[in-house]
CSV table of C-alpha atoms and ligand atoms in Angstrom, one decimal:
chain,number,residue,atom,x,y,z
R,28,UNK,CA,-14.8,51.8,42.9
R,29,UNK,CA,-11.2,51.2,41.1
R,30,UNK,CA,-8.5,51.0,43.6
R,31,UNK,CA,-4.9,51.9,43.4
R,32,UNK,CA,-1.5,50.2,43.8
R,33,UNK,CA,1.6,52.2,44.5
R,34,UNK,CA,4.8,50.4,43.7
R,35,UNK,CA,8.6,51.2,43.7
R,36,UNK,CA,9.8,50.9,40.1
R,37,UNK,CA,13.9,50.3,40.6
R,38,UNK,CA,15.7,49.0,43.5
R,39,UNK,CA,13.7,50.8,46.5
R,40,UNK,CA,13.4,54.3,48.0
R,41,UNK,CA,12.0,55.9,45.2
R,42,UNK,CA,9.6,57.8,47.2
R,43,UNK,CA,6.9,55.6,47.9
R,44,UNK,CA,6.0,56.8,51.4
R,45,UNK,CA,5.7,60.4,50.0
R,46,UNK,CA,3.5,59.6,47.0
R,47,UNK,CA,1.4,57.2,49.4
R,48,UNK,CA,0.8,60.2,51.9
R,49,UNK,CA,0.1,62.6,49.2
R,50,UNK,CA,-2.8,60.1,47.6
R,51,UNK,CA,-3.9,58.7,51.2
R,52,UNK,CA,-6.2,62.2,51.0
R,53,UNK,CA,-8.2,60.5,48.1
R,54,UNK,CA,-8.7,57.0,49.3
R,55,UNK,CA,-10.3,55.5,53.0
R,56,UNK,CA,-8.0,52.7,53.3
R,57,UNK,CA,-4.3,51.9,52.7
R,58,UNK,CA,-2.9,48.6,52.7
R,59,UNK,CA,0.7,47.0,52.9
R,60,UNK,CA,0.9,43.6,51.4
R,61,UNK,CA,4.5,42.2,51.6
R,62,UNK,CA,8.0,43.1,52.7
R,63,UNK,CA,8.5,43.9,56.5
R,64,UNK,CA,10.5,46.5,58.4
R,65,UNK,CA,13.3,46.2,56.0
R,66,UNK,CA,11.2,48.9,54.5
R,67,UNK,CA,11.8,52.6,55.3
R,68,UNK,CA,9.4,55.1,54.1
R,69,UNK,CA,9.6,58.7,54.8
R,70,UNK,CA,7.0,61.3,54.7
R,71,UNK,CA,7.6,65.0,55.5
R,72,UNK,CA,4.5,67.0,56.5
R,73,UNK,CA,3.8,69.9,58.6
R,74,UNK,CA,7.7,70.6,58.8
R,75,UNK,CA,8.0,67.1,61.0
R,76,UNK,CA,9.6,64.2,59.6
R,77,UNK,CA,8.1,60.5,59.8
R,78,UNK,CA,9.9,57.3,58.7
R,79,UNK,CA,7.5,54.2,58.4
R,80,UNK,CA,8.6,50.8,58.4
R,81,UNK,CA,5.8,48.6,58.5
R,82,UNK,CA,2.8,50.5,59.6
R,83,UNK,CA,1.2,51.9,56.1
R,84,UNK,CA,2.4,55.4,55.3
R,85,UNK,CA,-1.2,56.5,55.3
R,86,UNK,CA,-1.4,56.6,59.1
R,87,UNK,CA,-0.6,60.4,58.9
R,88,UNK,CA,-4.1,61.0,57.9
R,89,UNK,CA,-6.6,61.3,60.8
R,90,UNK,CA,-9.4,58.8,60.3
R,91,UNK,CA,-8.0,57.0,57.7
R,92,UNK,CA,-7.8,53.2,57.8
R,93,UNK,CA,-4.7,51.0,57.8
R,94,UNK,CA,-4.3,47.6,57.3
R,95,UNK,CA,-1.2,45.0,57.6
R,96,UNK,CA,-2.0,42.0,54.9
R,97,UNK,CA,-1.1,38.4,55.3
R,98,UNK,CA,1.9,39.0,52.9
R,99,UNK,CA,3.9,41.1,55.1
R,100,UNK,CA,6.2,39.9,57.8
R,101,UNK,CA,5.9,41.8,60.9
R,102,UNK,CA,8.3,42.1,63.9
R,103,UNK,CA,6.1,42.3,66.9
R,104,UNK,CA,8.5,44.1,68.9
R,105,UNK,CA,9.5,46.3,66.1
R,106,UNK,CA,6.0,47.0,65.6
R,107,UNK,CA,5.1,48.0,69.0
R,108,UNK,CA,8.3,50.7,69.0
R,109,UNK,CA,7.0,51.9,65.8
R,110,UNK,CA,3.5,52.4,66.9
R,111,UNK,CA,4.8,54.0,70.1
R,112,UNK,CA,6.9,56.5,68.3
R,113,UNK,CA,4.0,57.4,66.2
R,114,UNK,CA,1.9,57.8,69.3
R,115,UNK,CA,4.5,59.9,70.9
R,116,UNK,CA,4.0,62.2,67.8
R,117,UNK,CA,0.5,62.4,68.3
R,118,UNK,CA,-0.6,59.9,66.1
R,119,UNK,CA,-3.8,57.6,66.3
R,120,UNK,CA,-2.5,54.0,66.2
R,121,UNK,CA,-5.2,52.4,68.0
R,122,UNK,CA,-6.7,49.0,66.7
R,123,UNK,CA,-9.9,51.2,65.8
R,124,UNK,CA,-7.7,52.2,62.6
R,125,UNK,CA,-4.9,49.7,62.5
R,126,UNK,CA,-5.2,46.1,61.7
R,127,UNK,CA,-3.1,43.2,61.1
R,128,UNK,CA,-4.1,39.8,59.4
R,129,UNK,CA,-4.3,36.8,61.6
R,130,UNK,CA,-2.3,35.2,58.6
R,131,UNK,CA,0.8,37.5,58.9
R,132,UNK,CA,3.8,35.6,59.6
R,133,UNK,CA,6.0,37.1,62.6
R,134,UNK,CA,9.8,37.8,62.4
R,135,UNK,CA,11.3,35.8,65.5
R,136,UNK,CA,14.3,36.8,67.4
R,137,UNK,CA,16.1,33.4,65.5
R,138,UNK,CA,15.1,34.7,62.3
R,139,UNK,CA,16.9,38.2,63.0
R,140,UNK,CA,19.9,36.1,64.4
R,141,UNK,CA,20.1,33.6,61.2
R,142,UNK,CA,20.0,37.1,58.8
R,143,UNK,CA,23.1,38.4,60.6
R,144,UNK,CA,25.0,35.1,61.3
R,145,UNK,CA,24.5,34.2,57.5
R,146,UNK,CA,25.7,37.6,56.3
R,147,UNK,CA,28.4,37.7,58.8
R,148,UNK,CA,29.6,34.3,57.3
R,149,UNK,CA,28.9,34.7,53.3
R,150,UNK,CA,31.5,35.1,50.9
R,151,UNK,CA,28.9,37.0,48.7
R,152,UNK,CA,27.0,39.3,50.9
R,153,UNK,CA,23.6,40.4,50.1
R,154,UNK,CA,23.9,43.2,52.2
R,155,UNK,CA,20.4,42.9,53.7
R,156,UNK,CA,18.8,44.9,56.2
R,157,UNK,CA,19.5,42.6,59.0
R,158,UNK,CA,15.8,42.6,60.0
R,159,UNK,CA,15.2,38.6,59.5
R,160,UNK,CA,13.1,39.0,56.5
R,161,UNK,CA,14.5,36.2,54.4
R,162,UNK,CA,14.6,33.7,57.1
R,163,UNK,CA,11.1,34.7,58.3
R,164,UNK,CA,9.7,34.1,54.6
R,165,UNK,CA,11.9,30.6,54.4
R,166,UNK,CA,9.8,29.4,57.2
R,167,UNK,CA,6.7,30.5,55.9
R,168,UNK,CA,7.5,28.6,52.6
R,169,UNK,CA,8.7,25.6,54.4
R,170,UNK,CA,5.4,25.7,56.5
R,171,UNK,CA,6.9,26.3,59.8
R,172,UNK,CA,6.3,30.2,60.4
R,173,UNK,CA,4.6,31.5,63.4
R,174,UNK,CA,1.6,33.7,62.3
R,175,UNK,CA,-0.1,36.5,64.1
R,176,UNK,CA,-2.9,34.5,65.0
R,177,UNK,CA,-1.0,32.0,67.1
R,178,UNK,CA,-1.1,34.3,69.6
R,179,UNK,CA,-4.6,33.2,70.3
R,180,UNK,CA,-3.6,29.8,70.9
R,181,UNK,CA,-0.5,29.7,73.2
R,182,UNK,CA,-0.3,25.9,73.1
R,183,UNK,CA,0.3,26.0,69.3
R,184,UNK,CA,2.5,29.1,69.3
R,185,UNK,CA,4.9,27.1,71.8
R,186,UNK,CA,5.0,23.9,69.8
R,187,UNK,CA,5.9,25.9,66.8
R,188,UNK,CA,8.5,27.9,68.7
R,189,UNK,CA,10.1,24.6,69.8
R,190,UNK,CA,9.9,23.0,66.5
R,191,UNK,CA,11.7,25.6,64.7
R,192,UNK,CA,14.4,25.9,67.2
R,193,UNK,CA,15.3,22.2,67.2
R,194,UNK,CA,16.6,22.9,63.5
R,195,UNK,CA,17.7,26.5,63.9
R,196,UNK,CA,19.8,25.6,67.1
R,197,UNK,CA,21.7,23.1,65.4
R,198,UNK,CA,22.5,25.9,62.9
R,199,UNK,CA,23.5,28.5,65.1
R,200,UNK,CA,25.9,26.1,67.5
R,201,UNK,CA,27.5,23.5,64.6
R,202,UNK,CA,27.6,26.1,61.9
R,203,UNK,CA,27.4,29.7,63.5
R,204,UNK,CA,29.4,29.4,66.5
R,205,UNK,CA,26.4,30.9,68.4
R,206,UNK,CA,24.7,30.1,71.7
R,207,UNK,CA,21.6,27.8,71.5
R,208,UNK,CA,18.2,30.2,71.8
R,209,UNK,CA,15.8,28.8,74.4
R,210,UNK,CA,12.4,28.0,73.3
R,211,UNK,CA,10.8,28.6,76.4
R,212,UNK,CA,12.3,32.1,76.8
R,213,UNK,CA,11.5,33.0,73.1
R,214,UNK,CA,8.0,31.9,73.8
R,215,UNK,CA,7.4,33.8,77.2
R,216,UNK,CA,8.7,36.9,75.5
R,217,UNK,CA,6.3,36.6,72.5
R,218,UNK,CA,3.5,36.1,75.1
R,219,UNK,CA,4.4,39.1,77.2
R,220,UNK,CA,3.6,41.2,74.1
R,221,UNK,CA,0.4,39.3,73.2
R,222,UNK,CA,-2.1,41.2,75.4
R,223,UNK,CA,-0.8,44.6,73.2
R,224,UNK,CA,-0.8,43.1,69.7
R,225,UNK,CA,-4.1,40.9,70.2
R,226,UNK,CA,-6.4,43.7,69.7
R,227,UNK,CA,-4.9,44.8,66.1
R,228,UNK,CA,-5.8,40.9,64.5
R,229,UNK,CA,-8.5,40.7,62.3
R,230,UNK,CA,-9.9,39.2,59.1
R,231,UNK,CA,-8.1,41.3,56.9
R,232,UNK,CA,-9.9,40.4,53.6
R,233,UNK,CA,-13.2,40.8,55.2
R,234,UNK,CA,-11.9,44.5,56.5
R,235,UNK,CA,-10.7,45.0,52.7
R,236,UNK,CA,-13.7,43.6,51.1
R,237,UNK,CA,-16.3,45.4,53.3
R,238,UNK,CA,-14.8,48.5,52.7
R,239,UNK,CA,-14.9,47.7,48.8
R,240,UNK,CA,-18.5,46.8,49.2
R,241,UNK,CA,-19.1,50.0,51.1
R,242,UNK,CA,-17.8,52.1,48.2
R,243,UNK,CA,-15.0,52.9,50.1
R,244,UNK,CA,-11.5,53.5,48.0
R,245,UNK,CA,-8.5,51.5,48.9
R,246,UNK,CA,-4.9,52.1,48.3
R,247,UNK,CA,-2.2,49.3,48.3
R,248,UNK,CA,1.3,50.3,49.1
R,249,UNK,CA,4.2,48.4,47.8
R,250,UNK,CA,7.4,48.1,49.9
R,251,UNK,CA,11.0,47.8,47.7
R,252,UNK,CA,11.1,48.4,44.4
R,253,UNK,CA,10.8,45.6,41.6
R,254,UNK,CA,14.4,44.9,40.9
R,255,UNK,CA,14.3,43.5,44.5
R,256,UNK,CA,11.5,41.1,43.7
R,257,UNK,CA,12.4,37.6,44.5
R,258,UNK,CA,11.5,36.2,41.2
R,259,UNK,CA,12.1,39.1,38.9
R,260,UNK,CA,14.7,41.4,40.4
R,261,UNK,CA,18.5,40.9,40.4
R,262,UNK,CA,18.3,37.3,42.0
R,263,UNK,CA,19.8,36.7,44.5
R,264,UNK,CA,20.4,40.0,45.2
R,265,UNK,CA,17.1,40.8,46.1
R,266,UNK,CA,14.8,40.9,49.1
R,267,UNK,CA,12.6,37.5,49.8
R,268,UNK,CA,8.8,39.0,48.7
R,269,UNK,CA,7.3,39.5,45.4
R,270,UNK,CA,7.3,43.0,45.0
R,271,UNK,CA,5.5,43.2,41.4
R,272,UNK,CA,2.1,44.7,41.6
R,273,UNK,CA,0.0,41.5,41.4
R,274,UNK,CA,1.2,40.3,44.8
R,275,UNK,CA,-1.3,43.0,46.3
R,276,UNK,CA,-3.8,41.0,45.9
R,277,UNK,CA,-2.2,37.7,47.4
R,278,UNK,CA,-0.7,39.6,49.8
R,279,UNK,CA,-4.2,40.9,51.4
R,280,UNK,CA,-6.5,38.3,50.5
R,281,UNK,CA,-8.6,39.9,47.9
R,282,UNK,CA,-8.9,39.2,44.0
R,283,UNK,CA,-6.6,41.7,41.8
R,284,UNK,CA,-9.8,42.5,39.9
R,285,UNK,CA,-10.8,45.1,42.2
R,286,UNK,CA,-7.8,46.9,41.3
R,287,UNK,CA,-7.9,49.4,38.5
R,288,UNK,CA,-5.0,52.0,38.9
R,289,UNK,CA,-1.2,50.8,39.1
R,290,UNK,CA,1.4,53.9,40.0
R,291,UNK,CA,4.8,53.2,39.7
R,292,UNK,CA,7.2,55.4,41.8
R,293,UNK,CA,10.1,56.1,39.7
R,294,UNK,CA,13.2,58.1,41.0
R,295,UNK,CA,14.7,60.5,38.2
R,296,UNK,CA,17.7,58.8,38.6
R,297,UNK,CA,18.8,55.3,40.2
R,298,UNK,CA,19.7,54.3,43.7
R,299,UNK,CA,20.6,51.0,45.1
R,300,UNK,CA,21.1,49.9,48.7
R,301,UNK,CA,23.3,46.9,49.7
R,302,UNK,CA,25.0,44.4,46.9
R,303,UNK,CA,24.2,43.4,43.2
R,304,UNK,CA,24.6,44.5,39.8
R,305,UNK,CA,23.8,48.0,39.1
R,306,UNK,CA,24.6,49.0,35.4
R,307,UNK,CA,24.4,52.8,35.6
R,308,UNK,CA,26.3,53.3,38.8
R,309,UNK,CA,28.5,56.1,38.8
R,310,UNK,CA,31.6,56.0,40.8
R,311,UNK,CA,32.7,59.7,40.1
R,312,UNK,CA,32.0,63.0,41.3
R,313,UNK,CA,28.4,62.9,40.0
R,314,UNK,CA,27.4,60.1,41.9
R,315,UNK,CA,28.6,61.8,45.1
R,316,UNK,CA,26.7,64.7,44.1
R,317,UNK,CA,23.5,62.7,43.5
R,318,UNK,CA,24.1,61.1,47.0
R,319,UNK,CA,24.4,64.2,48.8
R,320,UNK,CA,22.1,66.4,47.1
R,321,UNK,CA,19.4,63.7,47.1
R,322,UNK,CA,20.3,63.1,51.0
R,323,UNK,CA,21.0,59.5,49.8
R,324,UNK,CA,21.3,57.5,52.8
R,325,UNK,CA,19.2,54.5,53.9
R,326,UNK,CA,15.7,55.4,56.0
R,327,UNK,CA,16.4,51.9,57.6
R,328,UNK,CA,20.2,51.5,58.3
R,329,UNK,CA,21.6,54.7,57.5
R,330,UNK,CA,23.8,53.0,54.7
R,331,UNK,CA,24.7,55.3,51.9
R,332,UNK,CA,22.9,54.5,48.9
R,333,UNK,CA,24.5,53.7,45.5
R,334,UNK,CA,23.8,56.0,42.7
R,335,UNK,CA,23.7,56.4,39.1
R,336,UNK,CA,21.7,57.7,36.1
R,337,UNK,CA,18.2,56.7,35.1
R,338,UNK,CA,18.0,53.1,33.5
R,339,UNK,CA,15.1,52.7,31.1
R,340,UNK,CA,15.8,48.9,30.8
R,341,UNK,CA,15.0,48.3,34.3
R,342,UNK,CA,12.2,50.4,33.9
R,343,UNK,CA,11.1,48.5,30.9
R,344,UNK,CA,11.1,45.4,32.9
R,345,UNK,CA,9.2,47.0,35.7
R,346,UNK,CA,6.5,48.1,33.0
R,347,UNK,CA,5.9,44.5,31.4
R,348,UNK,CA,5.6,43.1,34.9
R,349,UNK,CA,3.1,45.8,36.6
R,350,UNK,CA,1.5,47.4,33.8
R,351,UNK,CA,1.3,50.5,35.1
R,352,UNK,CA,-1.3,52.9,34.2
R,353,UNK,CA,0.8,56.3,35.3
R,354,UNK,CA,4.2,56.9,36.5
R,355,UNK,CA,5.2,59.5,39.4
R,356,UNK,CA,8.8,60.6,38.9
R,357,UNK,CA,10.4,62.0,42.1
R,358,UNK,CA,13.4,63.8,43.1
R,359,UNK,CA,13.6,65.7,39.6
R,360,UNK,CA,14.8,68.6,41.7
R,361,UNK,CA,18.1,66.9,42.8
R,362,UNK,CA,19.2,66.8,38.8
R,363,UNK,CA,19.1,70.6,38.9
R,364,UNK,CA,22.9,72.1,38.4
R,365,UNK,CA,23.8,69.1,36.3
R,366,UNK,CA,25.4,70.5,33.1
R,367,UNK,CA,24.2,67.1,31.2
R,368,UNK,CA,21.9,64.5,32.3
R,369,UNK,CA,22.0,61.1,30.9
R,370,UNK,CA,19.4,58.4,30.1
R,371,UNK,CA,20.3,54.7,29.9
R,372,UNK,CA,18.3,53.8,26.8
R,373,UNK,CA,19.4,50.4,26.1
R,374,UNK,CA,22.3,47.8,27.0
R,375,UNK,CA,25.2,46.5,24.9
R,376,UNK,CA,25.4,42.8,25.9
R,377,UNK,CA,27.5,40.1,24.0
R,378,UNK,CA,27.7,42.4,20.6
R,379,UNK,CA,24.3,43.3,20.5
R,380,UNK,CA,22.0,46.1,21.7
R,381,UNK,CA,19.5,44.6,24.1
R,382,UNK,CA,16.2,46.4,25.6
R,383,UNK,CA,16.0,44.5,28.7
R,384,UNK,CA,18.0,43.3,31.6
R,385,UNK,CA,19.8,39.7,30.4
R,386,UNK,CA,18.1,36.8,32.3
R,387,UNK,CA,21.8,34.8,32.7
R,388,UNK,CA,23.1,34.5,36.0
R,389,UNK,CA,25.7,37.1,35.5
R,390,UNK,CA,23.9,39.1,32.6
R,391,UNK,CA,23.7,42.2,34.4
R,392,UNK,CA,27.1,42.6,35.6
R,393,UNK,CA,28.3,42.2,31.9
R,394,UNK,CA,25.9,44.7,30.1
R,395,UNK,CA,27.1,48.3,29.2
R,396,UNK,CA,24.8,51.1,29.1
R,397,UNK,CA,23.9,52.7,26.0
R,398,UNK,CA,23.4,56.6,26.9
R,399,UNK,CA,21.3,59.4,25.5
R,400,UNK,CA,22.7,62.5,27.0
R,401,UNK,CA,20.7,65.7,27.4
R,402,UNK,CA,21.5,69.3,28.2
R,403,UNK,CA,20.5,70.0,32.1
R,404,UNK,CA,18.9,72.7,33.7
R,405,UNK,CA,20.3,75.1,36.5
R,406,UNK,CA,17.1,76.2,38.2
R,407,UNK,CA,15.7,75.4,41.8
R,408,UNK,CA,12.6,73.3,41.1
R,409,UNK,CA,11.7,73.1,44.8
R,410,UNK,CA,9.1,75.6,44.2
R,411,UNK,CA,7.6,74.6,40.9
R,412,UNK,CA,4.0,73.5,41.2
R,413,UNK,CA,2.8,73.0,37.9
R,414,UNK,CA,4.3,71.8,34.3
R,415,UNK,CA,4.7,75.0,32.9
R,416,UNK,CA,6.9,76.2,35.8
R,417,UNK,CA,9.5,73.6,35.2
R,418,UNK,CA,12.4,74.8,32.9
R,419,UNK,CA,12.1,73.6,29.2
R,420,UNK,CA,15.1,71.1,29.6
R,421,UNK,CA,13.8,69.4,32.6
R,422,UNK,CA,10.5,68.9,30.8
R,423,UNK,CA,12.2,67.6,28.0
R,424,UNK,CA,13.9,65.0,30.3
R,425,UNK,CA,10.4,64.1,31.4
R,426,UNK,CA,8.9,63.9,28.1
R,427,UNK,CA,11.8,61.7,27.0
R,428,UNK,CA,11.2,59.3,29.7
R,429,UNK,CA,7.8,59.3,29.0
R,430,UNK,CA,8.2,58.5,25.3
R,431,UNK,CA,10.8,55.8,26.1
R,432,UNK,CA,8.4,54.0,28.5
R,433,UNK,CA,5.2,54.7,26.9
R,434,UNK,CA,3.3,55.5,30.3
R,435,UNK,CA,2.2,58.4,31.1
R,436,UNK,CA,3.9,60.7,34.0
R,437,UNK,CA,1.3,61.9,35.8
R,438,UNK,CA,2.8,63.1,39.0
R,439,UNK,CA,6.0,65.0,39.3
R,440,UNK,CA,7.9,65.4,42.5
R,441,UNK,CA,10.3,68.4,43.4
R,442,UNK,CA,11.0,68.4,46.6
R,443,UNK,CA,10.4,65.7,50.1
R,444,UNK,CA,7.6,67.9,51.4
R,445,UNK,CA,4.0,66.7,50.8
R,446,UNK,CA,3.3,69.7,49.1
R,447,UNK,CA,6.4,69.5,46.7
R,448,UNK,CA,4.0,67.5,44.3
R,449,UNK,CA,2.1,68.3,41.1
R,450,UNK,CA,0.1,66.5,38.6
R,451,UNK,CA,1.1,67.0,34.9
T,16,GDP,P1,10.6,55.0,50.0
T,16,GDP,O1,11.2,54.0,50.7
T,16,GDP,O2,10.1,54.7,48.3
T,16,GDP,O3,9.4,55.8,50.4
T,16,GDP,O4,11.8,56.3,49.8
T,16,GDP,P2,12.7,56.6,51.0
T,16,GDP,O5,11.8,57.6,52.1
T,16,GDP,O6,13.2,55.3,51.6
T,16,GDP,O7,13.8,57.5,50.3
T,16,GDP,C1,13.2,58.6,49.5
T,16,GDP,C2,13.6,60.0,49.9
T,16,GDP,O8,13.7,60.9,49.3
T,16,GDP,C3,13.5,60.6,51.4
T,16,GDP,O9,14.3,60.9,52.1
T,16,GDP,C4,12.1,61.4,51.0
T,16,GDP,O10,11.9,62.5,52.3
T,16,GDP,C5,12.6,61.8,50.0
T,16,GDP,N1,11.9,62.5,48.8
T,16,GDP,C6,10.8,62.0,48.2
T,16,GDP,N2,10.5,62.6,47.2
T,16,GDP,C7,11.5,63.9,46.9
T,16,GDP,C8,11.7,64.6,46.1
T,16,GDP,O11,11.0,64.6,45.1
T,16,GDP,N3,12.8,65.7,46.2
T,16,GDP,C9,13.7,65.1,47.0
T,16,GDP,N4,14.6,66.1,47.0
T,16,GDP,N5,13.3,64.4,48.1
T,16,GDP,C10,12.3,63.5,48.0
T,17,IMO,P1,11.9,50.8,50.9
T,17,IMO,O1,10.8,49.9,51.0
T,17,IMO,C1,16.2,49.6,49.1
T,17,IMO,C2,17.3,45.6,50.1
T,17,IMO,C3,18.4,45.6,51.1
T,17,IMO,C4,19.3,44.4,50.4
T,17,IMO,C5,18.2,43.2,50.0
T,17,IMO,C6,17.8,42.3,50.7
T,17,IMO,O2,12.3,51.6,51.8
T,17,IMO,O3,12.1,51.0,49.4
T,17,IMO,P2,16.7,42.2,53.1
T,17,IMO,O4,16.7,42.9,54.4
T,17,IMO,O5,15.1,42.6,52.4
T,17,IMO,O6,16.6,40.8,53.0
T,17,IMO,O7,17.7,42.6,52.4
T,17,IMO,O8,17.4,44.2,49.7
T,17,IMO,N1,16.2,46.4,50.5
T,17,IMO,C7,16.1,47.5,50.2
T,17,IMO,N2,16.8,48.4,49.6
T,17,IMO,N3,14.5,50.1,50.3
T,17,IMO,C8,14.1,49.1,50.7
T,17,IMO,O9,13.1,49.1,51.2
T,17,IMO,C9,14.8,47.8,50.6
T,17,IMO,N4,14.4,46.7,51.4
T,17,IMO,C10,15.3,45.6,51.3
T,17,IMO,O10,19.4,46.8,51.2
T,17,IMO,O11,19.9,44.5,49.0
T,18,MG,MG1,12.9,53.7,51.5
């Protein structure tokens, strides 16, 4: 059985939650493999809106298994709040269908405090979500992180927290003017959550590979977008994990050899939350229109998203990193009513035309988009349910994107509801 990955192709918020939810009907298990509750994945189904942060978006489908891999960073308090909210909406979030890897790193209160303090002090702010993501991944790499499995061994847990805080407290008090954080209090608070979290812990590699062996189909749900990848994104204005497809294997403890399909989610225009370069950003009325029509406000922080035209250079970079087998194009309906639509097909950079984002530190700040302008369409697309029902100019726009990228646009999304999607 060939499994699939769904990954964000731009700077996040492409509509991954919606597409994952839709495709969950074709799989038996959904796995998150990186990121944490910096993500906000919106699903609208049966007239209700759900926003998932760390729980896989497959949770809305009764009976489907949902798994949080080792590559995720999990805020234990945030996780419990999230599952409680889902349970209140009538969803089954019991450990029989939701698993957390013993190896998943915990976002600790000192990670959140550091994230906030750093952003508060920084001259060039990244505009993080403030969830403690970066500091948690730092501790992981520094080999001082707290992992979910540490809950099974309070002695180890306590010594790790004590050790981590020795260093963090120097930063809090000497650099950031914050009070010391008490290791015992942090330990006790986490231990109080342990009875609720322990039943969810599992050997996630085995859970996934047993499902694979039993002929079940698995989907890997990416968070963020490839331009926020720690290695290949717009560093330093990125998140702290690898977003690109191949991290699905390492972040869940399996071999990439069993994953066949790679679906890149592309928004029909571009958005970004937080700071960093964004060559096709619009500062005019068109940008405002995209924001208001597309409801472009962060699902996690509520911040207005920066908006601009579709950028093919960014998508080329995504395509060479991820090798997508198909694309799901979302929010095409938002472009209705634009007199003309533009596609950035390349950049002008240092007197040349380049096809990919330059790799020099300020290259992407210096590029000038080369645009192709196409006629727009006025028709409302939200009721369209097949290729032929789209207006001709809209089909041309989609065909041009497909041609520029050389990847099949297989899914087209024309509204936020689960039902407003069709295959070409
Ligand atoms: P994610 O982080 O990639 O899951 O995306 P978000 O949920 O943060 O943001 C996508 C937003 O667009 C959500 O509010 C979705 O409900 C909405 N959305 C998804 N697909 C479509 C679409 O095709 N058309 C419209 N108008 N909205 C969509
Ligand atoms: P989903 O999964 C959009 C951005 C933040 C900031 C940068 C670093 O919903 O697409 P972090 O808190 O991760 O250290 O912030 O990354 N960012 C996102 N932007 N969608 C997301 O997730 C994001 N997760 C992080 O705005 O610029
Ligand atoms: Mg989002």
